[in-house]
Amino acid sequence: MTEKIYLDHAATTYVRKEVLAEMLPFFTEHFGNPMSVHSFGREVAKHVENSRETIAECLGAKPKEIMFTSGGTESDNLALRGFAYANSKKGKHIITSSIEHHAILHTCEALSKEGFDITYLPVDSEGFVDPKELEKTIRPDTILVSIMHANNEIGTIEPIEELGEICRQRGVAFHVDAVQSAGVLPLNLKELPVDLLSISAHKFYGPKGVGALFVRNGIRLKPILLGGGQERNLRAGTHNHVGIIGMAKALELAVSEQQEANLCISKLRDRLIDGLLEKIPESRLNGPRGNKRLPNNVNVSIKYIEGEGMLLHLDMLGIAASSGSACTSGSLDPSHVLLAIGLTHEIAHGSLRLSLGKENTEAEIDKVLEVLPKIVANLRAMSPLYQG
Ligand SMILES: *Cc1c(COP(=O)(O)O)cnc(C)c1O
């Protein structure tokens, strides 16, 4: 068996050793509850607050604008539900896009059953939301707009600055799901017209089960978890202090290495895209090219075969990829993102996402370029749809 190749970094990443080293003493030595008044608690509370400062600095925020959560899903839920419930007297209209993560879309569906009115903005063939469309859709009763920074399936980077500017002019709050972009793309909340922003540590080489929500000073939210008084009564529950400390270290490292890492990874990305499109007949790239695409994202549709078939064959060779998103694989529905950019069900089914990370090498990319065209040719030879 040769070395395995991991190309599913959009689903999750490993914890970097520097991050693990930072976390380890906090499992055993420094274990106090940061809400406790004794020295064990105070010691941990100090580190939790230092982590808050680090994360705030990485994002251009103030420390008190950072709320710790259990990850991207909870941050998205708290942003939408928390804002909707606290501000429903002003209106009940919420705008989002048709290509958001399910943490947003399913929360919107639930809110719509509770009497909120949701508009889903369409996207163009590369996955971009049109700011003019947003402008037309805002109504007097619109309270919140939620648009992701970068799409987890096709890598499209949305024009959040322009979208946020429109929201600001119209007095509407703006939430951004930045789970795929935090650590990868520059984020300066001092200047960005964004009111709420979600991040999750396990997407940038930190631990799973910990995230943060940026809540701009003055934005009112209603808590969705009730209990203790943590996070200034906004998010009850004993702090995952080990996770918080790991998240801060991981984000700090990611931001400091960002430019260099993006240069390397986007070169590998383009090598993979160009190679796949050249070697596989009747294949197409989903999402844009160049600097409006996440530096680590490749998503291709390959006609006449199923993404799941390609995944299984790649997995047998030790290569980990994804079809659509991790959340939809396992179900037979084609990806809502691929349908939203205008693919047919049939073509959407034949899609593969390969998401790169900092440990991937050119040799690994070349290995994929060697084996995937063969897998495709074999699957097509068995496909009744293909008359090659
Ligand atoms: C992974 C992801 C989430 C969910 O984050 P978790 O920390 O896994 O709950 C939300 N939004 C996007 C865009 C993601 O990629």
Coordinates of N, CA and C in Angstrom, one line a residue, residues 23-166:
M23 N -2.2 22.9 23.3 CA -3.4 22.4 24.0 C -3.1 21.5 25.1
L24 N -2.1 20.6 24.9 CA -1.9 19.4 25.8 C -1.9 19.8 27.3
P25 N -1.2 20.8 27.8 CA -1.2 21.0 29.2 C -2.5 21.4 29.8
F26 N -3.4 21.8 29.0 CA -4.7 22.3 29.4 C -5.7 21.2 29.7
F27 N -5.4 20.0 29.2 CA -6.2 18.8 29.6 C -6.0 18.4 31.0
T28 N -4.7 18.4 31.4 CA -4.4 17.8 32.7 C -3.9 18.7 33.8
E29 N -3.0 19.7 33.4 CA -2.5 20.6 34.4 C -3.4 21.7 34.7
H30 N -3.8 22.4 33.6 CA -4.6 23.6 33.8 C -6.1 23.3 33.4
F31 N -6.8 22.8 34.3 CA -8.1 22.2 34.0 C -9.3 22.9 34.6
G32 N -9.0 24.0 35.4 CA -10.1 24.7 36.1 C -11.2 25.2 35.2
N33 N -12.3 25.4 35.9 CA -13.5 26.0 35.1 C -13.3 27.5 35.1
P34 N -13.2 28.1 34.0 CA -12.9 29.5 33.9 C -13.9 30.4 34.6
M35 N -15.0 29.9 35.0 CA -16.0 30.7 35.7 C -15.8 30.6 37.2
S36 N -14.9 29.7 37.6 CA -14.6 29.5 39.1 C -13.8 30.7 39.6
V37 N -14.0 31.1 40.9 CA -13.2 32.2 41.4 C -11.8 31.8 41.9
H38 N -11.6 30.5 42.2 CA -10.3 30.1 42.7 C -9.2 30.2 41.7
S39 N -8.0 29.9 42.2 CA -6.8 30.1 41.3 C -6.8 29.2 40.1
F40 N -7.4 28.0 40.3 CA -7.5 27.0 39.1 C -8.3 27.6 38.0
G41 N -9.4 28.2 38.4 CA -10.3 28.8 37.4 C -9.7 30.1 36.8
R42 N -9.2 30.9 37.7 CA -8.6 32.2 37.2 C -7.5 32.0 36.2
E43 N -6.7 31.0 36.5 CA -5.6 30.6 35.6 C -6.1 30.3 34.2
V44 N -7.1 29.5 34.1 CA -7.7 29.1 32.8 C -8.4 30.3 32.2
A45 N -9.1 31.1 33.0 CA -9.8 32.2 32.5 C -8.9 33.2 31.8
K46 N -7.7 33.3 32.4 CA -6.7 34.2 31.8 C -6.3 33.7 30.3
H47 N -6.2 32.4 30.2 CA -5.8 31.9 28.9 C -7.0 32.0 27.9
V48 N -8.2 31.8 28.4 CA -9.3 31.9 27.5 C -9.4 33.4 27.0
E49 N -9.2 34.3 27.9 CA -9.2 35.7 27.5 C -8.1 36.1 26.5
N50 N -6.9 35.5 26.8 CA -5.8 35.7 25.8 C -6.1 35.2 24.4
S51 N -6.8 34.0 24.4 CA -7.2 33.4 23.1 C -8.2 34.3 22.4
R52 N -9.1 34.9 23.2 CA -10.1 35.8 22.6 C -9.4 37.0 22.0
E53 N -8.4 37.5 22.7 CA -7.6 38.7 22.1 C -6.9 38.3 20.8
T54 N -6.3 37.1 20.8 CA -5.6 36.6 19.6 C -6.6 36.5 18.5
I55 N -7.7 35.9 18.7 CA -8.7 35.7 17.6 C -9.2 37.0 17.1
A56 N -9.5 37.9 18.1 CA -10.0 39.3 17.7 C -8.9 40.0 16.8
E57 N -7.7 39.9 17.2 CA -6.6 40.5 16.5 C -6.5 40.0 15.1
C58 N -6.6 38.6 14.9 CA -6.5 38.0 13.6 C -7.7 38.5 12.7
L59 N -8.8 38.8 13.3 CA -10.0 39.2 12.5 C -10.2 40.7 12.4
G60 N -9.4 41.5 13.1 CA -9.6 42.9 13.1 C -10.8 43.3 13.9
A61 N -11.1 42.5 15.0 CA -12.3 42.8 15.8 C -11.8 43.2 17.2
K62 N -12.7 43.6 18.1 CA -12.4 43.8 19.5 C -12.7 42.5 20.3
P63 N -11.9 42.3 21.3 CA -12.0 41.0 22.1 C -13.5 40.8 22.5
K64 N -14.2 41.8 23.0 CA -15.5 41.6 23.5 C -16.5 41.3 22.3
E65 N -16.1 41.4 21.1 CA -17.0 41.0 20.0 C -16.8 39.6 19.6
I66 N -16.0 38.8 20.2 CA -15.8 37.4 19.9 C -16.5 36.5 20.9
M67 N -17.4 35.7 20.5 CA -18.2 34.8 21.3 C -17.7 33.3 21.0
F68 N -17.4 32.5 22.0 CA -17.0 31.2 21.7 C -18.2 30.2 21.6
T69 N -18.2 29.3 20.6 CA -19.2 28.4 20.4 C -18.6 27.0 20.2
S70 N -19.5 26.0 19.8 CA -19.0 24.7 19.6 C -18.7 24.4 18.1
G71 N -18.7 25.5 17.3 CA -18.2 25.3 15.9 C -19.1 26.1 14.9
G72 N -18.8 25.9 13.6 CA -19.5 26.6 12.6 C -21.0 26.5 12.6
T73 N -21.5 25.3 12.9 CA -22.9 25.1 12.9 C -23.6 25.9 14.0
E74 N -23.0 25.9 15.2 CA -23.6 26.6 16.3 C -23.5 28.1 16.0
S75 N -22.4 28.6 15.5 CA -22.2 30.0 15.2 C -23.3 30.5 14.2
D76 N -23.5 29.7 13.1 CA -24.5 30.0 12.1 C -25.9 30.0 12.8
N77 N -26.2 29.0 13.6 CA -27.5 29.0 14.2 C -27.7 30.2 15.2
L78 N -26.7 30.5 16.0 CA -26.8 31.6 16.9 C -26.9 32.9 16.2
A79 N -26.2 33.1 15.1 CA -26.3 34.3 14.3 C -27.7 34.5 13.8
L80 N -28.3 33.5 13.1 CA -29.6 33.6 12.5 C -30.7 33.6 13.5
R81 N -30.8 32.6 14.3 CA -31.9 32.5 15.3 C -31.8 33.6 16.3
G82 N -30.5 33.8 16.8 CA -30.3 34.8 17.9 C -30.7 36.2 17.4
F83 N -30.4 36.5 16.1 CA -30.7 37.8 15.6 C -32.2 37.9 15.3
A84 N -32.7 36.9 14.7 CA -34.1 36.9 14.3 C -35.0 37.1 15.5
Y85 N -34.8 36.3 16.6 CA -35.6 36.4 17.8 C -35.5 37.8 18.5
A86 N -34.3 38.3 18.5 CA -34.1 39.6 19.2 C -34.6 40.8 18.4
N87 N -34.8 40.6 17.1 CA -35.1 41.8 16.3 C -36.4 41.7 15.5
S88 N -37.2 40.7 15.9 CA -38.4 40.4 15.1 C -39.5 41.6 15.1
K89 N -39.3 42.4 16.1 CA -40.3 43.6 16.1 C -40.0 44.5 15.0
K90 N -38.8 44.5 14.5 CA -38.4 45.4 13.4 C -38.9 44.9 12.0
G91 N -39.1 43.6 12.0 CA -39.5 42.9 10.7 C -39.1 41.4 10.8
K92 N -39.7 40.7 9.8 CA -39.5 39.3 9.8 C -38.9 38.7 8.5
H93 N -38.3 39.6 7.7 CA -37.8 39.2 6.4 C -36.3 39.0 6.5
I94 N -35.8 37.8 6.0 CA -34.4 37.5 6.1 C -34.0 37.1 4.6
I95 N -32.8 37.5 4.2 CA -32.3 37.2 2.9 C -31.1 36.3 3.0
T96 N -31.0 35.2 2.2 CA -29.8 34.4 2.2 C -29.6 34.0 0.7
S97 N -28.6 33.1 0.5 CA -28.4 32.6 -0.9 C -28.8 31.2 -1.0
S98 N -28.9 30.7 -2.3 CA -29.3 29.3 -2.5 C -28.2 28.4 -2.4
I99 N -26.9 28.9 -2.1 CA -25.8 28.0 -2.1 C -25.1 27.9 -0.7
E100 N -25.9 28.4 0.3 CA -25.3 28.4 1.7 C -25.1 26.9 2.2
H101 N -24.3 26.8 3.2 CA -24.2 25.5 4.0 C -25.5 25.2 4.6
H102 N -25.7 23.9 4.8 CA -27.0 23.5 5.5 C -27.2 24.0 6.8
A103 N -26.1 24.4 7.5 CA -26.3 25.1 8.8 C -27.1 26.4 8.7
I104 N -27.0 27.0 7.6 CA -27.8 28.2 7.3 C -29.1 27.8 6.7
L105 N -29.1 27.0 5.7 CA -30.4 26.7 5.0 C -31.4 26.0 5.9
H106 N -31.0 25.0 6.6 CA -31.9 24.3 7.5 C -32.4 25.2 8.6
T107 N -31.5 26.1 9.1 CA -32.0 27.1 10.1 C -33.0 28.0 9.5
C108 N -32.8 28.5 8.3 CA -33.8 29.3 7.6 C -35.1 28.6 7.4
E109 N -35.1 27.3 7.0 CA -36.3 26.6 6.9 C -37.1 26.5 8.2
A110 N -36.3 26.3 9.3 CA -37.0 26.3 10.6 C -37.6 27.6 11.0
L111 N -36.8 28.7 10.7 CA -37.4 30.0 11.0 C -38.6 30.4 10.1
S112 N -38.6 29.8 8.9 CA -39.8 30.1 8.1 C -41.0 29.4 8.6
K113 N -40.9 28.3 9.3 CA -42.0 27.6 9.9 C -42.4 28.4 11.2
E114 N -41.5 29.3 11.7 CA -41.9 30.0 12.9 C -42.4 31.4 12.5
G115 N -42.7 31.6 11.2 CA -43.3 32.9 10.8 C -42.3 33.9 10.2
F116 N -41.1 33.6 10.0 CA -40.2 34.5 9.3 C -40.3 34.2 7.8
D117 N -40.0 35.3 7.0 CA -40.2 35.2 5.6 C -38.7 35.1 5.0
I118 N -38.4 34.1 4.3 CA -37.0 33.9 3.8 C -36.9 34.1 2.3
T119 N -36.0 34.9 1.8 CA -35.8 34.9 0.3 C -34.4 34.3 0.1
Y120 N -34.4 33.4 -0.9 CA -33.1 32.8 -1.3 C -32.6 33.4 -2.6
L121 N -31.5 34.2 -2.5 CA -31.0 34.8 -3.8 C -30.4 33.7 -4.7
P122 N -30.7 33.8 -6.0 CA -30.0 32.9 -6.9 C -28.6 33.3 -7.1
V123 N -27.8 32.4 -7.7 CA -26.4 32.7 -8.1 C -26.2 32.5 -9.6
D124 N -25.1 33.0 -10.1 CA -24.9 32.8 -11.5 C -24.2 31.5 -11.8
S125 N -23.7 31.2 -13.0 CA -23.2 29.9 -13.3 C -21.9 29.6 -12.6
E126 N -21.2 30.6 -12.1 CA -20.0 30.3 -11.3 C -20.2 30.4 -9.8
G127 N -21.5 30.7 -9.4 CA -21.8 30.7 -8.0 C -21.8 32.0 -7.3
F128 N -21.7 33.1 -8.1 CA -21.7 34.4 -7.5 C -23.1 35.0 -7.2
V129 N -23.2 35.6 -6.1 CA -24.4 36.4 -5.8 C -24.3 37.7 -6.4
D130 N -25.3 38.3 -7.0 CA -25.3 39.6 -7.7 C -25.7 40.7 -6.7
P131 N -24.8 41.6 -6.4 CA -25.2 42.7 -5.4 C -26.5 43.5 -5.9
K132 N -26.7 43.6 -7.2 CA -27.9 44.3 -7.6 C -29.1 43.6 -7.3
E133 N -29.0 42.2 -7.3 CA -30.1 41.4 -7.0 C -30.5 41.6 -5.5
L134 N -29.4 41.7 -4.7 CA -29.6 41.9 -3.2 C -30.3 43.2 -3.0
E135 N -29.8 44.2 -3.7 CA -30.4 45.6 -3.6 C -31.9 45.6 -3.8
K136 N -32.3 44.9 -4.9 CA -33.7 44.8 -5.3 C -34.6 44.0 -4.3
T137 N -33.9 43.1 -3.6 CA -34.7 42.2 -2.7 C -34.9 42.7 -1.3
I138 N -34.1 43.7 -0.9 CA -34.3 44.3 0.5 C -35.6 45.0 0.5
R139 N -36.3 44.8 1.6 CA -37.7 45.4 1.8 C -37.6 46.2 3.1
P140 N -38.6 47.0 3.3 CA -38.7 47.7 4.6 C -38.6 46.8 5.8
D141 N -39.2 45.6 5.7 CA -39.2 44.6 6.8 C -38.0 43.7 6.8
T142 N -37.0 43.9 6.0 CA -35.8 43.0 6.0 C -35.0 43.4 7.2
I143 N -34.6 42.4 8.0 CA -33.8 42.6 9.2 C -32.4 42.1 9.0
L144 N -32.2 41.0 8.2 CA -30.9 40.3 8.2 C -30.6 39.7 6.9
V145 N -29.4 39.8 6.4 CA -28.9 39.2 5.2 C -27.8 38.3 5.6
S146 N -27.8 37.0 5.2 CA -26.7 36.1 5.5 C -26.1 35.5 4.2
I147 N -24.9 35.8 3.9 CA -24.2 35.3 2.7 C -22.9 34.8 3.1
M148 N -22.5 33.6 2.5 CA -21.2 33.0 2.9 C -20.1 33.7 2.2
H149 N -18.9 33.7 2.9 CA -17.7 34.3 2.3 C -17.2 33.5 1.1
A150 N -17.0 32.2 1.4 CA -16.5 31.3 0.3 C -17.3 30.0 0.4
N151 N -17.7 29.5 -0.8 CA -18.5 28.3 -0.8 C -17.7 27.1 -0.6
N152 N -18.2 26.2 0.2 CA -17.5 25.0 0.6 C -17.4 23.9 -0.5
E153 N -18.3 24.0 -1.5 CA -18.3 23.0 -2.5 C -17.5 23.4 -3.8
I154 N -17.8 24.6 -4.2 CA -17.2 25.0 -5.5 C -16.2 26.2 -5.3
G155 N -16.0 26.6 -4.1 CA -14.9 27.6 -3.8 C -15.1 29.0 -4.2
T156 N -16.3 29.3 -4.7 CA -16.6 30.7 -5.1 C -16.5 31.7 -3.9
I157 N -15.7 32.8 -4.1 CA -15.6 33.8 -3.1 C -16.5 34.9 -3.4
E158 N -17.5 35.1 -2.5 CA -18.6 36.1 -2.7 C -18.1 37.6 -2.5
P159 N -18.7 38.5 -3.1 CA -18.3 39.9 -3.0 C -18.8 40.5 -1.7
I160 N -18.3 40.0 -0.5 CA -19.0 40.3 0.8 C -18.9 41.8 1.1
E161 N -17.8 42.5 0.6 CA -17.7 43.9 0.9 C -18.8 44.7 0.3
E162 N -19.0 44.4 -1.0 CA -20.1 45.1 -1.7 C -21.5 44.8 -1.2
L163 N -21.7 43.5 -0.9 CA -23.0 43.1 -0.3 C -23.2 43.7 1.0
G164 N -22.2 43.8 1.9 CA -22.3 44.4 3.2 C -22.5 45.9 3.1
E165 N -21.9 46.5 2.1 CA -22.1 48.0 1.9 C -23.6 48.3 1.7
I166 N -24.2 47.4 0.8 CA -25.6 47.6 0.5 C -26.5 47.4 1.8

